[in-house]
Coordinates of C-alpha atoms and ligand atoms in Angstrom, one line a residue:
X268 CA 0.0 0.0 0.0
X269 CA 1.3 3.5 -0.8
X270 CA 2.2 5.7 2.1
X271 CA 2.6 9.5 2.2
X272 CA 6.2 9.3 3.2
X273 CA 9.7 9.5 1.7
X274 CA 12.3 7.0 2.6
X275 CA 15.8 8.4 2.7
X276 CA 19.0 6.4 3.2
X277 CA 22.0 8.3 4.2
X278 CA 24.9 6.5 2.5
X279 CA 27.4 8.3 4.7
X280 CA 26.1 6.3 7.7
X281 CA 23.8 3.6 6.2
X282 CA 20.9 4.9 8.4
X283 CA 17.4 5.2 6.9
X284 CA 14.8 7.8 7.7
X285 CA 11.1 8.1 6.9
X286 CA 9.9 11.6 6.2
X287 CA 6.3 12.6 6.0
X288 CA 5.1 14.0 2.6
X289 CA 2.3 16.5 2.7
X290 CA 0.9 18.6 -0.1
X291 CA 3.7 17.5 -2.4
X292 CA 6.4 18.7 0.0
X293 CA 8.7 17.5 2.7
X294 CA 9.5 19.7 5.6
X295 CA 13.1 21.0 5.3
X296 CA 13.3 20.8 9.1
X297 CA 12.7 17.0 9.0
X298 CA 16.1 16.7 7.3
X299 CA 17.8 18.2 10.3
X300 CA 17.7 14.8 12.1
X301 CA 19.9 13.3 9.4
X302 CA 23.4 13.5 10.9
X303 CA 26.7 11.8 10.6
X304 CA 27.5 12.3 14.3
X305 CA 25.9 13.9 17.4
X306 CA 27.7 17.2 16.9
X307 CA 26.8 17.4 13.2
X308 CA 24.4 20.3 12.6
X309 CA 22.2 18.1 10.5
X310 CA 21.2 18.0 6.8
X311 CA 20.0 21.2 5.1
X312 CA 18.8 22.0 1.6
X313 CA 20.7 24.4 -0.7
X314 CA 18.2 26.3 -2.9
X315 CA 19.6 29.7 -4.1
X316 CA 16.7 31.8 -5.5
X317 CA 14.1 29.5 -4.0
X318 CA 13.9 27.4 -7.2
X319 CA 12.2 24.5 -5.5
X320 CA 11.3 25.7 -2.0
X321 CA 7.8 26.6 -0.8
X322 CA 8.3 29.5 1.7
X323 CA 4.6 29.4 2.8
X324 CA 1.2 27.9 2.5
X325 CA -1.1 30.4 0.8
X326 CA -4.8 30.6 -0.2
X327 CA -4.5 33.7 -2.3
X328 CA -3.3 33.1 -5.8
X329 CA -3.0 29.9 -7.8
X330 CA -0.7 29.6 -10.8
X331 CA -0.2 26.6 -13.0
X332 CA 2.8 27.7 -15.0
X333 CA 2.8 24.7 -17.4
X334 CA -0.8 25.3 -18.4
X335 CA -0.9 29.1 -18.2
X336 CA -3.5 29.3 -15.5
X337 CA -3.8 32.2 -13.0
X338 CA -6.6 32.5 -10.4
X339 CA -7.1 34.9 -7.5
X340 CA -8.9 33.1 -4.6
X341 CA -10.1 30.6 -7.1
X342 CA -11.5 33.0 -9.7
X343 CA -9.9 32.9 -13.2
X344 CA -8.0 36.0 -14.1
X345 CA -9.9 36.2 -17.4
X346 CA -13.2 36.6 -15.6
X347 CA -11.9 39.1 -13.1
X348 CA -10.3 41.2 -15.8
X349 CA -13.5 41.2 -17.8
X350 CA -16.1 41.7 -15.0
X351 CA -14.6 43.1 -11.8
X352 CA -13.4 46.5 -10.7
X353 CA -9.9 47.0 -9.2
X354 CA -11.3 47.7 -5.8
X355 CA -13.5 44.6 -6.0
X356 CA -10.4 42.5 -6.8
X357 CA -8.5 44.2 -4.0
X358 CA -11.3 43.3 -1.5
X359 CA -11.3 39.7 -2.8
X360 CA -7.5 39.4 -2.4
X361 CA -7.5 40.8 1.1
X362 CA -10.7 39.4 2.5
X363 CA -10.8 36.1 0.6
X364 CA -14.3 36.5 -0.9
X365 CA -16.0 38.8 -3.4
X366 CA -17.8 41.6 -1.6
X367 CA -21.6 41.9 -1.6
X368 CA -22.9 45.2 -3.0
X369 CA -23.1 46.6 0.5
X370 CA -19.6 45.5 1.4
X371 CA -18.2 46.9 -1.8
X372 CA -19.9 50.3 -1.3
X373 CA -18.4 50.5 2.2
X374 CA -15.0 49.5 1.0
X375 CA -15.0 52.1 -1.8
X376 CA -16.1 54.7 0.7
X377 CA -13.3 53.8 3.1
X378 CA -10.7 54.0 0.4
X379 CA -12.1 57.3 -0.9
X380 CA -11.9 58.7 2.6
X381 CA -8.2 58.1 2.9
X382 CA -6.9 59.3 -0.5
X383 CA -5.4 62.5 0.9
X384 CA -1.8 62.5 2.2
X385 CA -0.4 64.8 4.8
X386 CA 0.8 68.0 3.1
X387 CA 4.3 67.4 4.4
X388 CA 4.5 64.5 1.9
X389 CA 4.3 67.0 -0.8
X390 CA 7.2 68.9 0.7
X391 CA 9.0 65.6 0.9
X392 CA 8.4 64.9 -2.8
X393 CA 9.4 68.4 -3.8
X394 CA 12.8 67.7 -2.2
X395 CA 13.6 65.2 -4.9
X396 CA 15.7 66.2 -7.9
X397 CA 13.8 67.1 -11.1
X398 CA 15.0 64.0 -12.8
X399 CA 14.5 61.6 -9.8
X400 CA 13.2 58.2 -11.0
X401 CA 9.5 57.9 -10.1
X402 CA 10.1 54.5 -8.5
X403 CA 12.7 55.9 -6.2
X404 CA 10.3 58.7 -5.2
X405 CA 7.5 56.2 -4.6
X406 CA 9.6 53.9 -2.5
X407 CA 10.9 56.7 -0.4
X408 CA 7.5 58.3 0.1
X409 CA 5.7 55.1 1.0
X410 CA 8.5 54.2 3.5
X411 CA 8.1 57.8 4.9
X412 CA 4.4 57.2 5.4
X413 CA 5.3 55.0 8.4
X414 CA 6.5 58.2 10.2
X415 CA 3.1 59.8 9.6
X416 CA 1.2 56.9 10.9
X417 CA 3.2 55.5 13.9
X418 CA 0.0 53.7 15.0
X419 CA 0.8 51.3 12.1
X420 CA 3.2 49.4 14.3
X421 CA 0.2 47.7 16.0
X422 CA 0.2 45.0 13.4
X423 CA -1.5 42.4 15.7
X424 CA -4.7 44.5 16.0
X425 CA -7.1 43.5 13.2
X426 CA -8.8 46.9 13.1
X427 CA -5.5 48.7 12.9
X428 CA -4.2 46.4 10.1
X429 CA -7.4 47.0 8.2
X430 CA -7.0 50.8 8.5
X431 CA -3.4 50.7 7.3
X432 CA -4.3 48.5 4.3
X433 CA -7.0 51.0 3.4
X434 CA -4.6 53.8 3.8
X435 CA -2.0 52.2 1.5
X436 CA -4.6 51.4 -1.2
X437 CA -5.9 54.9 -1.0
X438 CA -2.7 56.8 -0.9
X439 CA -0.6 54.9 -3.4
X440 CA -2.3 56.5 -6.4
X441 CA -2.0 59.9 -4.8
X442 CA 1.7 59.6 -4.2
X443 CA 2.2 58.0 -7.6
X444 CA 0.4 60.9 -9.3
X445 CA 2.5 63.4 -7.3
X446 CA 5.7 61.6 -8.5
X447 CA 4.5 62.0 -12.1
X448 CA 3.7 65.7 -11.6
X449 CA 7.1 66.3 -9.9
X450 CA 8.9 64.8 -12.9
X451 CA 7.1 67.1 -15.2
X452 CA 7.5 70.2 -13.1
X453 CA 3.7 70.4 -12.7
X454 CA 1.8 71.5 -9.6
X455 CA 0.3 68.6 -7.6
X456 CA -3.4 68.0 -8.1
X457 CA -5.2 66.8 -5.0
X458 CA -7.7 64.0 -4.9
X459 CA -11.2 64.8 -6.1
X460 CA -13.3 62.4 -4.1
X461 CA -16.3 62.9 -6.4
X462 CA -14.4 60.7 -8.8
X463 CA -13.9 56.9 -8.7
X464 CA -10.5 55.2 -7.9
X465 CA -9.2 55.1 -11.4
X466 CA -10.8 58.4 -12.5
X467 CA -9.3 60.2 -9.5
X468 CA -5.8 58.8 -10.2
X469 CA -5.9 59.7 -13.9
X470 CA -7.2 63.2 -13.0
X471 CA -4.4 63.8 -10.4
X472 CA -1.9 62.7 -13.1
X473 CA -3.1 64.5 -16.2
X474 CA -5.3 67.4 -15.2
X475 CA -3.9 70.8 -16.3
X476 CA -5.7 73.8 -14.9
X477 CA -8.7 71.6 -13.8
X478 CA -9.2 70.4 -17.4
X479 CA -9.0 66.8 -18.2
X480 CA -11.3 65.0 -20.6
X481 CA -11.6 61.5 -19.2
X482 CA -11.6 58.7 -21.7
X483 CA -13.6 55.8 -20.3
X484 CA -12.1 53.2 -22.6
X485 CA -8.5 54.2 -21.5
X486 CA -9.6 54.2 -17.8
X487 CA -11.0 50.8 -18.1
X488 CA -7.9 49.6 -19.9
X489 CA -5.8 50.9 -17.1
X490 CA -8.1 49.2 -14.5
X491 CA -7.7 45.9 -16.3
X492 CA -3.9 46.3 -16.3
X493 CA -4.0 47.0 -12.5
X494 CA -6.2 43.9 -12.0
X495 CA -3.8 41.7 -14.0
X496 CA -0.9 42.9 -11.8
X497 CA -2.8 42.7 -8.5
X498 CA -1.1 39.5 -7.2
X499 CA 1.2 36.8 -8.4
X500 CA 1.9 34.6 -5.4
X501 CA 5.5 34.4 -4.2
X502 CA 7.2 36.6 -6.7
X503 CA 10.3 38.7 -5.8
X504 CA 8.6 41.8 -4.5
X505 CA 5.9 39.8 -2.6
X506 CA 8.6 37.7 -1.0
X507 CA 10.4 40.9 0.0
X508 CA 7.2 42.2 1.6
X509 CA 6.7 38.9 3.5
X510 CA 10.3 38.7 4.5
X511 CA 10.6 42.3 5.7
X512 CA 7.1 42.1 7.3
X513 CA 8.1 39.0 9.1
X514 CA 10.3 41.2 11.4
X515 CA 6.9 42.7 12.5
X516 CA 7.8 46.1 11.0
X517 CA 4.8 48.3 10.0
X518 CA 3.1 47.7 6.6
X519 CA 4.3 51.0 5.1
X520 CA 8.0 49.9 5.5
X521 CA 7.2 46.3 4.3
X522 CA 5.4 47.6 1.2
X523 CA 8.3 50.0 0.5
X524 CA 10.6 46.9 0.4
X525 CA 8.2 45.4 -2.1
X526 CA 8.4 48.6 -4.2
X527 CA 12.2 48.4 -4.1
X528 CA 12.2 44.8 -5.3
X529 CA 9.7 45.6 -8.1
X530 CA 12.0 48.5 -9.3
X531 CA 14.5 46.0 -10.6
X532 CA 14.7 45.3 -14.4
X533 CA 14.3 41.5 -13.9
X534 CA 11.0 42.1 -12.1
X535 CA 8.6 45.1 -12.5
X536 CA 11.3 47.2 -14.2
X537 CA 11.0 44.9 -17.2
X538 CA 8.1 46.9 -18.7
X539 CA 10.5 49.9 -18.8
X540 CA 13.3 47.7 -20.1
X541 CA 11.1 46.4 -22.9
X542 CA 10.5 49.9 -24.3
X543 CA 14.2 50.8 -24.0
X544 CA 14.9 47.5 -25.9
X545 CA 12.4 48.4 -28.6
X546 CA 13.9 51.9 -28.9
X547 CA 17.4 50.3 -29.2
X548 CA 16.2 47.9 -32.0
X549 CA 14.7 50.9 -33.7
X550 CA 13.5 49.2 -37.0
X551 CA 12.2 45.8 -38.0
X552 CA 15.2 45.1 -40.1
X553 CA 17.5 45.1 -37.0
X554 CA 15.5 42.4 -35.2
X555 CA 17.4 39.3 -36.5
X556 CA 20.7 40.8 -35.4
X557 CA 19.3 41.6 -32.0
X558 CA 17.9 38.1 -31.6
X559 CA 21.4 36.8 -32.4
X560 CA 22.9 38.9 -29.5
X561 CA 20.3 37.5 -27.2
X562 CA 21.1 33.9 -28.2
X563 CA 24.8 34.6 -27.7
X564 CA 24.0 35.7 -24.2
X565 CA 25.0 39.3 -24.4
X566 CA 21.4 40.6 -24.2
X567 CA 18.1 39.4 -22.9
X568 CA 14.8 39.6 -24.7
X569 CA 13.1 41.7 -22.1
X570 CA 9.4 40.9 -21.4
X571 CA 10.1 37.2 -22.2
X572 CA 10.6 34.3 -19.8
X573 CA 9.2 33.7 -16.4
X574 CA 10.3 31.6 -13.4
X575 CA 6.9 30.0 -13.2
X576 CA 5.2 30.2 -16.6
X577 CA 6.6 27.8 -19.0
X578 CA 3.9 28.6 -21.5
X579 CA 2.2 31.8 -22.6
X580 CA 1.6 34.0 -19.5
X581 CA -2.2 34.3 -19.4
X582 CA -1.8 38.0 -18.4
X583 CA 0.2 38.6 -21.6
X584 CA -2.8 37.3 -23.7
X585 CA -5.1 39.7 -21.9
X586 CA -2.7 42.6 -22.2
X587 CA -2.3 42.1 -25.9
X588 CA -6.1 42.3 -26.3
X589 CA -6.3 45.5 -24.2
X590 CA -3.5 46.9 -26.4
X591 CA -5.6 46.8 -29.5
X592 CA -8.6 48.5 -27.6
X593 CA -6.3 51.3 -26.4
X594 CA -4.6 51.8 -29.9
X595 CA -8.1 52.2 -31.4
X596 CA -8.4 55.3 -29.1
X597 CA -4.9 56.6 -29.3
X598 CA -3.6 55.5 -32.7
X599 CA -1.2 52.7 -33.2
X600 CA 2.0 52.8 -31.1
X601 CA 4.6 52.4 -33.9
X602 CA 6.7 50.2 -31.7
X603 CA 3.9 47.6 -31.7
X604 CA 5.0 46.4 -35.1
X605 CA 8.6 45.7 -33.8
X606 CA 7.2 43.9 -30.7
X607 CA 4.9 41.7 -32.8
X608 CA 7.7 40.8 -35.1
X609 CA 10.0 40.1 -32.2
X610 CA 7.4 37.8 -30.6
X611 CA 6.8 36.0 -34.0
X612 CA 10.5 35.3 -34.5
X613 CA 11.2 34.3 -30.9
X614 CA 8.3 31.9 -30.8
X615 CA 9.6 30.1 -33.9
X616 CA 13.2 30.1 -32.7
X617 CA 14.8 26.9 -31.3
X618 CA 16.6 28.9 -28.5
X619 CA 13.3 30.3 -27.0
X620 CA 11.3 27.1 -27.7
X621 CA 13.8 24.9 -25.9
X622 CA 13.9 27.2 -22.9
X623 CA 10.1 27.6 -22.9
X624 CA 10.5 31.4 -23.1
X625 CA 7.2 33.2 -23.9
X626 CA 6.0 36.8 -23.6
X627 CA 5.2 37.7 -20.0
X628 CA 2.9 40.4 -18.7
X629 CA 5.5 43.1 -19.3
X630 CA 6.0 42.6 -23.0
X631 CA 3.0 44.6 -24.2
X632 CA 2.0 46.6 -21.1
X633 CA 4.7 49.3 -21.7
X634 CA 3.4 49.9 -25.2
X635 CA -0.1 50.6 -23.7
X636 CA 1.2 52.9 -20.9
X637 CA 3.2 54.8 -23.5
X638 CA 0.1 55.3 -25.7
X639 CA -1.8 56.5 -22.6
X640 CA 0.8 59.2 -22.1
X641 CA 3.0 57.8 -19.3
X642 CA 6.8 58.2 -19.7
X643 CA 8.9 55.1 -19.8
X644 CA 10.4 55.4 -16.4
X645 CA 7.0 55.7 -14.9
X646 CA 5.6 52.3 -16.0
X647 CA 6.7 50.4 -13.0
X648 CA 4.9 52.8 -10.7
X649 CA 1.7 51.7 -12.4
X650 CA 2.7 48.1 -11.7
X651 CA 3.2 49.1 -8.0
X652 CA -0.3 50.6 -7.8
X653 CA -1.7 47.3 -9.2
X654 CA 0.4 45.0 -6.9
X655 CA -0.4 46.8 -3.7
X656 CA -3.5 44.8 -2.8
X657 CA -1.6 41.6 -3.4
X658 CA 1.3 42.7 -1.2
X659 CA -1.2 43.6 1.6
X660 CA -3.1 40.3 1.3
X661 CA 0.1 38.4 1.4
X662 CA 1.5 40.5 4.3
X663 CA -1.7 39.8 6.4
X664 CA -1.7 36.1 5.5
X665 CA 1.9 35.9 6.6
X666 CA 1.1 37.6 10.0
X667 CA -1.8 35.3 10.7
X668 CA 0.0 32.1 9.7
X669 CA 1.1 30.2 12.8
X670 CA 3.8 28.4 10.8
X671 CA 5.6 31.7 10.1
X672 CA 8.4 33.2 12.1
X673 CA 11.0 35.9 11.3
X674 CA 12.4 35.1 7.8
X675 CA 15.9 34.0 8.2
X676 CA 17.6 31.6 5.7
X677 CA 20.6 29.5 6.4
X678 CA 23.8 29.6 4.5
X679 CA 26.7 27.3 3.5
X680 CA 29.8 29.2 4.8
X681 CA 32.6 29.0 2.1
X682 CA 34.9 31.7 3.5
X683 CA 38.3 31.5 5.3
X684 CA 38.7 29.4 8.5
X685 CA 39.8 31.2 11.6
X686 CA 42.9 33.5 11.1
X687 CA 44.8 36.0 13.2
X688 CA 44.3 39.7 12.7
X689 CA 47.3 41.3 10.7
X690 CA 48.2 44.9 11.7
X691 CA 47.9 47.3 8.7
X692 CA 51.7 47.9 8.4
X693 CA 52.3 44.2 7.9
X694 CA 49.6 43.6 5.2
Ligands
ACO769 N1 16.0 36.3 -23.0 C1 16.9 35.4 -23.4 N2 17.2 34.3 -22.7 C2 16.5 34.1 -21.5 C3 15.5 35.0 -21.1 C4 15.3 36.1 -21.9 N3 14.3 37.0 -21.5 N4 15.0 34.6 -19.9 C5 15.6 33.4 -19.6 N5 16.6 33.1 -20.6 C6 17.4 32.0 -20.7 C7 18.6 32.0 -19.7 O1 19.7 32.6 -20.3 C8 18.8 30.5 -19.4 O2 19.4 30.0 -20.5 P1 20.6 28.8 -20.2 O3 19.8 27.6 -19.7 O4 21.2 28.6 -21.6 O5 21.5 29.4 -19.2 C9 17.3 30.0 -19.4 O6 16.6 30.8 -20.3 C10 16.7 30.0 -18.1 O7 16.7 31.3 -17.6 P2 16.9 31.7 -16.1 O8 17.6 33.0 -16.0 O9 17.6 30.6 -15.3 O10 15.4 31.7 -15.6 P3 14.9 32.4 -14.3 O11 13.6 31.7 -13.9 O12 15.9 32.6 -13.3 O13 14.5 33.9 -14.8 C11 13.4 35.8 -15.5 C12 13.2 34.4 -15.0 C13 14.2 36.7 -14.5 C14 12.0 36.4 -15.6 C15 14.1 35.8 -16.9 O14 13.3 35.0 -17.8 C16 14.4 37.1 -17.5 O15 15.4 37.7 -17.1 N6 13.5 37.7 -18.3 C17 13.6 39.0 -18.8 C18 13.2 40.0 -17.8 C19 11.7 40.1 -17.6 O16 10.9 40.1 -18.6 N7 11.2 40.1 -16.4 C20 9.8 40.2 -16.0 C21 9.3 38.9 -15.4 S1 7.6 39.0 -15.1 C22 7.5 40.1 -13.8 O17 8.3 40.2 -13.0 C23 6.2 40.8 -13.7

C-alpha cells in the first residue's frame, strides 16, 4: 500500500529515515535529524533563489505555469479582468471572498476617505531632484508614510491592520500621481473624491488647470492592467514584503521593500526595459541581429521568460487584447510592429522554444502605458499601484500564519577558516 512518506537512506552512515510527505512537499526541518555524528548540525537543503522551495502555504493566488492558469482566490484572471473592478479585486484578495454590493460600497467609501496624504508628503516629494526616478520617489515616500502613521506598528490588532491597508490602497495612487507631476514640473493635483478610484488617479496625473477629458475606454484599460498585476503569489517583491514584514515592522515599511524589489529590471522594471529595448532595436530590419545577440547571451529579450510560466503568460494574452482596444483610441504605437515581429521570430526560434520562453505580462504593457501618455520610467509605478492589494493580502496572511516566524535563511559558509588579525603595516 502506498504511504505519504519519503524513505531516505544516508549513504554516509547507512541509516534510513522516513519523512512525511504532505501537499507534495517534505519539511526541510525534517532533514535536520539526518546527521553523521551527534555534533553534526544536520542536513540542510541548498536552494539559491528558491527554485524549489515553498516558503509558505497560501490561499490567495493559484498559478499553473505549465498550463498558463492564473486565479485569485479561485476566480480565473480572465473573468476578473472582464467583469470586476480593481477595488473589488483588492477586496477579494485581502478578504478572501468577493464583496456583496453593500460590502463593496463600504470598501469604496473607506478607500475614498483616505486618498489625501499629509501635506508634508508634498514637501518631501518636492525635495527630490527634477530627474529623480519615479520608482525611487514612490519607495521613499511610501516608506516615509510610516512616520506619519506611527500607529501602524500595531500589526496584531485586526482593526488597525485594516486601517493601514485601506490607507495604503488609497494613498498609493495619490503619491504615484504626485511623483508623475514632480517629474514634469507640474503642480500637484489633490484628490477629487467625487471621482472613482481610477478616474481620480488619472485626474491627479493628467489634469492641467482643472481640465482633463476622461476617456472611459482608456480608464477601463488601465483598470484591467491593474487587476492583471494585483497578485502573483510568491514573486520577488511579494517575498520581499513577506520577508521584511516577518520582522513585524509596520506595513508601510514592508510595502516600500516590495516597491524596491519591483523596481529591478528583472521584475517590474521589465516593462520599462522592454520599451528601451524596442527603442534600441529601432527598426524591424534590426530584429534578426538583436535576436542573435540574445542567443549569444550578451542581451536578454526583455518581457520574455518567467520563473513560473513555461507557456504563454495568461496575463500577456489579456494585455495584448487590451493593447488593441487602447490603440483604437490613441492610434497605433509604432513600436507595436517591432514587438509583434520580435514575438513572432522568438516563438519560432529553437533557442526560445527549448527554454520555454514566452512573452510575460510586461512585454506589451509598456506599449499601452506609453500610448496613454506615461513616460517610460513611470511604467513600474503603475505596476506598483496594481500590486499593492496583493502585497497587503500576502502580508496579512503571513502575519496570521502560525507556521511563520521571522524570515531567516541558512547559508553554507565558504569563507576562510579562523585566522589571526594582521596589523595594517604588515599587510
Ligand atoms: N531572454 C533570453 N534568454 C533568456 C531570457 C530572456 N528574457 N530569460 C531566460 N533566458 C534563458 C537564460 O539565459 C537561461 O538559458 P541557459 O539555460 O542557456 O542558461 C534559461 O533561459 C533559463 O533562464 P533563467 O535566468 O535561469 O530563468 P529564471 O527563472 O531565473 O529567470 C526571468 C526568470 C528573470 C523572468 C528571466 O526570464 C528574465 O530575465 N526575463 C527578462 C526580464 C523580464 O521580462 N522580467 C519580467 C518577469 S515578469 C514580472 O516580474 C512581472
